Every structure is written in structure tokens, then in C-alpha cells.
Coordinates of C-alpha atoms and ligand atoms in Angstrom, one line a residue:
M285 CA 96.4 127.4 84.5
E286 CA 100.1 127.7 84.3
K287 CA 102.0 124.8 85.8
K288 CA 103.9 125.2 89.0
R289 CA 107.7 124.9 88.7
I290 CA 110.1 122.4 90.2
L291 CA 113.8 122.5 90.5
S292 CA 116.0 119.7 91.7
G293 CA 119.6 118.7 91.4
M294 CA 122.0 115.9 91.8
R295 CA 125.8 116.1 92.4
P296 CA 127.8 114.2 89.8
T297 CA 130.1 112.4 92.3
G298 CA 129.9 108.9 90.8
K299 CA 127.8 106.3 89.2
L300 CA 124.1 106.4 89.9
H301 CA 122.6 103.3 91.6
I302 CA 119.2 101.9 92.5
G303 CA 119.2 104.0 95.6
H304 CA 119.2 107.1 93.4
W305 CA 116.3 105.7 91.4
V306 CA 114.2 104.9 94.5
G307 CA 115.1 108.0 96.4
A308 CA 115.0 110.7 93.6
L309 CA 114.9 109.7 90.0
S310 CA 111.6 107.7 90.0
N311 CA 110.0 110.7 91.7
W312 CA 111.4 113.1 89.2
T313 CA 110.0 111.1 86.3
R314 CA 106.5 111.2 87.8
L315 CA 106.7 115.0 88.6
Q316 CA 107.2 115.8 84.9
D317 CA 103.4 115.2 84.3
E318 CA 102.3 117.8 86.7
Y319 CA 105.0 120.4 86.8
T320 CA 107.4 122.4 84.7
C321 CA 110.6 120.7 85.8
F322 CA 114.2 121.9 85.9
F323 CA 116.7 119.1 86.6
M324 CA 120.2 120.3 87.2
V325 CA 123.6 118.6 87.4
A326 CA 125.1 120.3 90.4
D327 CA 128.7 120.2 89.3
W328 CA 129.9 123.2 91.4
H329 CA 128.4 121.5 94.4
A330 CA 130.2 118.3 93.5
L331 CA 133.5 120.1 93.1
M332 CA 133.2 121.5 96.6
S333 CA 133.8 118.1 98.1
E334 CA 135.6 116.3 95.2
Y335 CA 138.1 119.0 94.2
K336 CA 141.1 116.7 95.0
S337 CA 140.0 114.1 92.4
S338 CA 137.9 116.0 89.9
S339 CA 139.5 114.8 86.7
N340 CA 136.6 112.4 85.8
I341 CA 133.8 114.9 86.6
A342 CA 133.1 115.6 82.9
D343 CA 132.6 111.8 82.2
T344 CA 130.5 111.5 85.3
I345 CA 128.2 114.3 84.2
M346 CA 127.6 112.6 80.8
D347 CA 127.2 109.2 82.5
N348 CA 124.6 110.5 85.0
V349 CA 122.7 112.5 82.3
A350 CA 122.5 109.4 80.1
D351 CA 121.0 107.5 83.1
W352 CA 118.5 110.3 83.6
L353 CA 117.3 110.1 80.0
A354 CA 117.3 106.3 79.9
W355 CA 115.3 106.1 83.1
G356 CA 112.6 108.5 81.9
I357 CA 113.6 112.1 82.3
D358 CA 112.2 113.6 79.1
P359 CA 114.2 116.5 77.6
K360 CA 111.1 117.5 75.6
R361 CA 109.1 118.3 78.7
S362 CA 111.8 119.0 81.3
V363 CA 114.8 121.3 81.2
I364 CA 118.0 119.4 81.8
F365 CA 121.1 121.4 82.4
V366 CA 124.6 121.6 83.9
Q367 CA 125.0 124.2 86.6
S368 CA 128.5 125.4 85.8
R369 CA 127.5 126.2 82.2
L370 CA 125.4 129.1 83.6
P371 CA 127.6 131.7 85.3
V372 CA 124.4 133.4 86.5
H373 CA 124.2 130.9 89.3
L374 CA 127.4 132.3 90.7
E375 CA 126.1 135.8 90.2
L376 CA 123.0 135.2 92.3
F377 CA 125.1 133.2 94.8
M378 CA 127.2 136.4 95.3
A379 CA 124.2 138.6 95.8
L380 CA 122.7 136.2 98.3
S381 CA 126.0 135.7 100.1
I382 CA 126.0 139.4 100.9
I383 CA 122.9 139.1 103.1
T384 CA 123.3 135.6 104.5
P385 CA 124.5 135.7 108.2
L386 CA 127.3 133.3 108.9
G387 CA 125.3 132.0 111.9
W388 CA 122.7 130.4 109.6
L389 CA 125.4 128.5 107.8
Y390 CA 127.4 127.4 110.8
R391 CA 124.2 126.2 112.4
C392 CA 123.3 124.0 109.4
P393 CA 123.5 120.3 110.6
T394 CA 124.8 119.2 107.2
F395 CA 127.9 121.4 107.5
K396 CA 129.0 120.1 110.8
E397 CA 128.2 116.5 109.9
Q398 CA 130.0 116.5 106.6
I399 CA 133.1 118.1 108.0
D400 CA 133.3 115.4 110.6
Q401 CA 132.4 112.5 108.3
L402 CA 134.6 113.5 105.3
K403 CA 137.8 114.5 107.1
E404 CA 140.1 113.4 104.3
K405 CA 138.2 115.6 101.8
E406 CA 139.2 118.8 103.7
I407 CA 135.9 120.5 103.1
N408 CA 136.4 123.0 105.9
T409 CA 136.4 125.7 103.2
F410 CA 134.9 129.0 102.5
A411 CA 132.9 127.6 99.6
F412 CA 131.6 124.6 101.5
L413 CA 130.2 126.8 104.2
G414 CA 128.3 128.5 101.5
Y415 CA 126.9 125.3 100.0
P416 CA 123.3 126.1 101.0
V417 CA 123.6 129.6 99.6
L418 CA 124.5 128.3 96.1
Q419 CA 121.7 125.8 96.4
T420 CA 119.4 128.7 97.2
A421 CA 120.6 130.5 94.1
D422 CA 119.9 127.4 92.0
I423 CA 116.3 127.3 93.3
L424 CA 115.5 131.0 93.2
L425 CA 116.7 131.6 89.7
Y426 CA 113.9 129.4 88.3
Q427 CA 111.3 130.7 90.7
A428 CA 110.7 127.2 91.7
H429 CA 107.6 126.6 93.9
Y430 CA 108.7 123.2 95.0
V431 CA 112.0 121.4 95.5
P432 CA 111.8 117.6 95.7
V433 CA 114.4 116.6 98.2
G434 CA 115.2 114.0 100.7
E435 CA 114.9 114.6 104.4
D436 CA 118.6 115.4 104.7
Q437 CA 118.2 118.5 102.5
L438 CA 115.4 120.1 104.6
P439 CA 117.8 122.4 106.5
H440 CA 119.0 123.7 103.1
L441 CA 115.5 124.5 102.1
E442 CA 114.9 126.3 105.4
V443 CA 118.0 128.4 104.7
A444 CA 116.7 129.2 101.2
R445 CA 113.3 130.3 102.7
E446 CA 115.1 132.5 105.3
I447 CA 117.2 134.1 102.6
V448 CA 114.2 134.9 100.5
R449 CA 112.5 136.6 103.4
R450 CA 115.6 138.6 104.3
F451 CA 116.1 139.7 100.7
H452 CA 112.6 140.8 100.4
F453 CA 112.8 142.7 103.7
L454 CA 116.2 144.4 103.0
F455 CA 115.6 145.3 99.4
K456 CA 111.8 146.1 99.7
S457 CA 110.9 144.0 96.7
E458 CA 109.1 140.7 96.5
I459 CA 110.9 139.2 93.6
F460 CA 111.3 135.6 94.6
V461 CA 109.0 132.7 95.1
E462 CA 109.5 131.2 98.5
P463 CA 110.3 127.6 97.7
Q464 CA 108.6 124.7 99.5
P465 CA 110.2 121.3 100.0
L466 CA 108.4 118.5 98.3
L467 CA 108.9 115.5 100.6
T468 CA 107.7 112.3 99.0
P469 CA 107.7 109.3 101.2
V470 CA 110.5 107.2 99.8
P471 CA 110.9 103.6 100.8
R472 CA 114.1 102.8 102.7
L473 CA 116.5 100.8 100.6
L474 CA 119.5 99.3 102.3
G475 CA 122.9 98.6 100.8
L476 CA 123.8 95.0 99.8
D477 CA 125.5 94.5 103.1
G478 CA 122.6 95.8 105.2
R479 CA 124.4 99.1 105.9
K480 CA 123.3 102.5 104.4
M481 CA 123.6 102.4 100.6
S482 CA 126.6 104.5 99.8
K483 CA 129.2 105.0 97.1
S484 CA 132.0 104.8 99.7
Y485 CA 130.8 101.3 101.0
D486 CA 130.6 99.9 97.4
N487 CA 127.4 98.2 98.5
F488 CA 125.0 99.1 95.6
V489 CA 123.7 97.9 92.3
A490 CA 124.4 100.5 89.7
L491 CA 121.7 101.7 87.3
D492 CA 123.6 100.2 84.4
E493 CA 124.9 97.1 86.2
E494 CA 125.5 94.1 83.9
D495 CA 123.4 91.0 84.4
D496 CA 126.3 88.8 85.7
M497 CA 127.3 91.5 88.2
I498 CA 123.7 91.8 89.4
N499 CA 123.6 88.1 90.0
K500 CA 126.9 88.2 91.8
K501 CA 126.0 91.1 93.9
V502 CA 122.6 89.8 94.9
L503 CA 124.0 86.4 95.8
S504 CA 126.5 88.2 98.1
M505 CA 123.7 90.1 100.0
V506 CA 123.5 89.6 103.7
T507 CA 120.5 87.7 104.9
D508 CA 119.1 86.8 108.3
P509 CA 122.3 85.7 110.1
Q510 CA 120.3 83.1 112.1
R511 CA 119.1 81.3 109.0
I512 CA 122.0 79.0 108.2
K513 CA 120.3 76.0 106.7
K514 CA 117.2 75.8 104.6
D515 CA 115.2 74.3 107.4
D516 CA 115.9 77.2 109.7
F517 CA 112.9 79.6 110.0
G518 CA 113.9 83.0 108.7
R519 CA 113.1 86.5 109.8
P520 CA 112.4 88.6 106.7
E521 CA 112.3 91.8 108.6
V522 CA 116.1 91.6 109.4
C523 CA 117.0 90.6 105.9
S524 CA 118.0 93.1 103.2
V525 CA 116.9 90.8 100.4
F526 CA 113.4 91.1 101.8
N527 CA 113.8 94.9 101.9
Y528 CA 114.5 94.8 98.2
Y529 CA 111.3 92.8 97.5
E530 CA 109.3 95.3 99.5
V531 CA 110.7 98.1 97.3
F532 CA 110.9 96.5 93.9
K533 CA 108.2 93.9 93.9
P534 CA 105.7 94.6 96.7
E535 CA 103.2 92.2 95.1
L536 CA 105.6 89.3 96.0
K537 CA 106.2 90.5 99.5
E538 CA 103.8 88.1 101.2
D539 CA 105.0 85.1 99.2
V540 CA 108.5 85.8 100.2
R541 CA 107.6 86.2 103.8
A542 CA 105.9 82.8 103.6
W543 CA 109.0 81.2 101.9
C544 CA 111.1 82.6 104.6
T545 CA 109.2 82.3 107.9
G546 CA 108.0 78.8 106.8
A547 CA 111.5 77.6 105.7
R548 CA 109.9 76.8 102.3
K549 CA 112.6 78.2 100.1
G550 CA 116.3 78.6 100.7
C551 CA 118.0 81.9 100.7
K552 CA 119.9 81.0 97.6
D553 CA 116.6 80.6 95.6
C554 CA 115.1 83.6 97.2
K555 CA 118.1 85.7 96.0
A556 CA 118.1 84.1 92.6
C557 CA 114.5 85.2 92.2
L558 CA 115.3 88.7 93.3
A559 CA 118.3 88.9 90.9
G560 CA 116.0 87.9 88.0
L561 CA 113.6 90.7 88.9
L562 CA 116.4 93.3 89.1
I563 CA 117.9 92.1 85.8
D564 CA 114.5 92.6 84.1
F565 CA 114.2 96.0 85.8
I566 CA 117.6 97.3 84.7
G567 CA 118.2 95.5 81.4
E568 CA 116.3 97.7 78.9
K569 CA 117.4 100.9 80.5
R570 CA 121.0 99.8 80.4
K571 CA 120.7 99.2 76.7
E572 CA 119.1 102.6 76.2
K573 CA 121.9 104.3 78.2
K574 CA 124.6 102.6 76.2
R575 CA 122.9 103.8 73.0
L576 CA 122.8 107.3 74.4
L577 CA 126.5 107.3 75.4
N578 CA 127.3 106.2 71.9
E579 CA 125.6 109.4 70.6
P580 CA 127.5 112.2 72.3
D581 CA 126.2 114.6 69.8
Y582 CA 122.7 114.0 70.9
L583 CA 123.6 114.3 74.6
N584 CA 125.4 117.5 74.0
Q585 CA 122.4 118.8 72.1
V586 CA 120.2 118.0 75.0
L587 CA 122.5 119.8 77.4
N588 CA 123.0 122.8 75.0
E589 CA 119.2 123.2 74.6
G590 CA 118.7 122.8 78.3
A591 CA 121.3 125.4 79.1
Q592 CA 119.6 127.8 76.7
R593 CA 116.2 127.3 78.1
A594 CA 117.5 127.5 81.7
E595 CA 119.5 130.6 80.9
T596 CA 116.5 132.5 79.6
V597 CA 114.6 132.0 82.8
A598 CA 117.6 132.5 85.1
C599 CA 118.8 135.7 83.5
A600 CA 115.4 137.2 83.7
T601 CA 115.4 136.6 87.4
M602 CA 118.9 138.0 87.8
A603 CA 118.0 141.2 85.9
R604 CA 115.4 141.8 88.5
V605 CA 117.8 141.1 91.3
R606 CA 120.3 143.6 89.9
E607 CA 117.6 146.2 89.8
A608 CA 116.5 145.4 93.4
V609 CA 120.0 145.7 94.8
H610 CA 120.6 148.8 92.6
L611 CA 123.5 147.5 90.6
Ligands
LIG96 N1 122.4 119.5 97.6 C1 121.8 118.6 96.7 C2 122.2 117.1 97.0 O1 123.3 116.9 97.4 C3 122.1 118.9 95.3 C4 121.5 120.2 94.9 C5 122.3 121.3 94.4 C6 120.2 120.6 94.8 N2 121.4 122.3 94.2 C7 120.2 121.9 94.4 C8 119.0 119.9 95.1 C9 119.0 122.6 94.3 C10 117.8 120.6 95.0 C11 117.8 122.0 94.6 O2 121.4 116.3 96.8
LIG97 FE1 116.2 86.8 103.3 FE2 114.9 85.4 101.5 FE3 116.7 84.2 103.1 FE4 114.4 85.0 104.1 S1 114.6 83.4 102.5 S2 116.4 85.3 105.0 S3 114.0 86.9 102.9 S4 117.1 85.8 101.6

């Protein structure tokens, strides 16, 4: 039986961190066994919000792709490509824009939220309103059955499904697969300061963090504020260090709980142990990433091949769209 297809994307807006691994990348690497996967660098989507400071976007793309490969995305099995290299994404975006009612886009919770939250980025633009339409084009071009996404992206998937139904109805041709979200339960991973992990808070451990920085960052993590001395009994459930153990070393969870609630180990030791785990977790992949970044020819070859393989599929879909809309 032919494998079902998956498409997912990430915006190259900065360094990848362990939140990206837990929330998306680790899942992507697993999905490669069961599905034909298309993994896309969504650089047009990134530019929609980062257009005022886009000079480093090319480096960020290479950096992110090197992380993908180092952490297990396999260019032999999966198609890895950069959105903007394939103008056909914009062509389908146009075709879909024509039939997408403005109301669907204004109603999208991500649109309203982002405009409020990212005031200084001035994303109250024509293109940003159409963000979910471009995302729909990304998905439909590859006839993806499933789109692994986080909960925040569900409204975009709903827009995509509505656009498919409207297209089929208006043009009397069933040419698209109606994509389904693939929601895998992802453990919650807080930032080092206990807030949401975010680039703008600078409260993360990068996927290529150096050992001494991992140590430094983990030692700076916020713990149970009521546990001041080693003799104080701690509350693991309010401590982000404990949250990290739950995510990265669940086998140790009960031991840590016992150290903490029984005041058997101090926070400093507890953190040192976690830092050691993260150093082991990241070290090998950091080396592999460095090796890849030193071989730009290889990275470019991966992206060129990815673009070619993607283009073949995407252009076949677009040919059918042109036919359906009588262009
Ligand atoms: N909007 C997605 C995000 O910010 C990125 C993205 C662009 C995407 N196109 C996509 C995700 C297509 C899934 C499918 O995370
Ligand atoms: Fe957190 Fe560990 Fe300290 Fe408990 S012992 S408060 S889990 S750092």
C-alpha cells in the first residue's frame, strides 16, 4: 500500500531550541517511518513577521536545516525544501486567495492575537492576513493527508479544510486531499525562568548549546521559591527543573521527587544532574551539526534535491488547478 503523505513546516525566525525538539522535531523524526514526509522551511511565512530585520534569514535557514539533519531528519527518506525556492507556492496561494472570504481570515484567532502581541512588528498587513491561505497552499500542493501541528495551528488547518471544500464546490472538481491535523500529545516544556519558552524571553537551551552554557543556563533555572535551604522540603510540581526531568528523563522522575520532597538533595545538585543529562543529550548532535555547517556543498545539495523532488509533486498539482479554474 502506498504510504500516506505528511507536510509540515517551520518558520526560520531564529535558533532552534529544545522546545522545538520536544514540540515538533522529535515527532517529525518518528513520522518518517510511517509516512512520506515533506518538511518545509517556511521562509515566506517568516518574512511576513520579520521583514524589518530579515538580513540573517539565509543563515537562519542553513542553521535550522543543519539542526534538522543532525537531529534525525533523513534526506534520503524525506523531502526537505525551502518554500521560497518554489514559486508554485505563490501561484496556488493566488488561486486560493480568490475564493477565500475575508471573514474566515479576520476570524482566525491567530491573526488577532499576533497583531496585538507583536505590535512593533507591524504585521497588520495584507500578506499577514493571508497567512493561513499560503499555509493551505503549502499543504495542498503535496496532497498531504496529515499535517503534524501544535494546538495553536488548528485554526489554520480548519481554514485549509474549508478552502478545499469551497474549491471543490466552486470548480466542480475534487482535486485536493482534505488535510487532517495530526495532533500528537506533546509534553509541556517551560522556559528556564518558568515562563513559556520563547525566543523573545531568551529563556531556552538551544539545540546546539555548548556544554558550559548548558551548565550555566541550567544553574540559573528557577526552582520552588519556597525551597531556600537544603533542609526545606520542596514542591517538584512548581519547579521547572522537575518539569525538565519529566520530559527528558522520565525514568528519574520519582527519584527526583523523592530528593525534593524529602529534602535529600539540594537544588544545586539536582540541577547539576539535569545539566549532565542535557549535555549528553545535545553533545553528539551539536558535533554533527557543526560538521554539516562546515560542508555547505552537502547542505546545498540536500536542499537542491529537496526542491526538485518537491517541485515535481507541487507542479503536478498546480497543473490540475489551472485546468480546474480554466486558466
Ligand atoms: N505556520 C506554521 C508555524 O508557524 C509554519 C507553517 C507554514 C506550516 N506552512 C506550513 C506548518 C504548512 C504546517 C504546514 O508553525
Ligand atoms: Fe526543583 Fe530539584 Fe530543587 Fe526540587 S530539588 S525544587 S525539583 S531543583
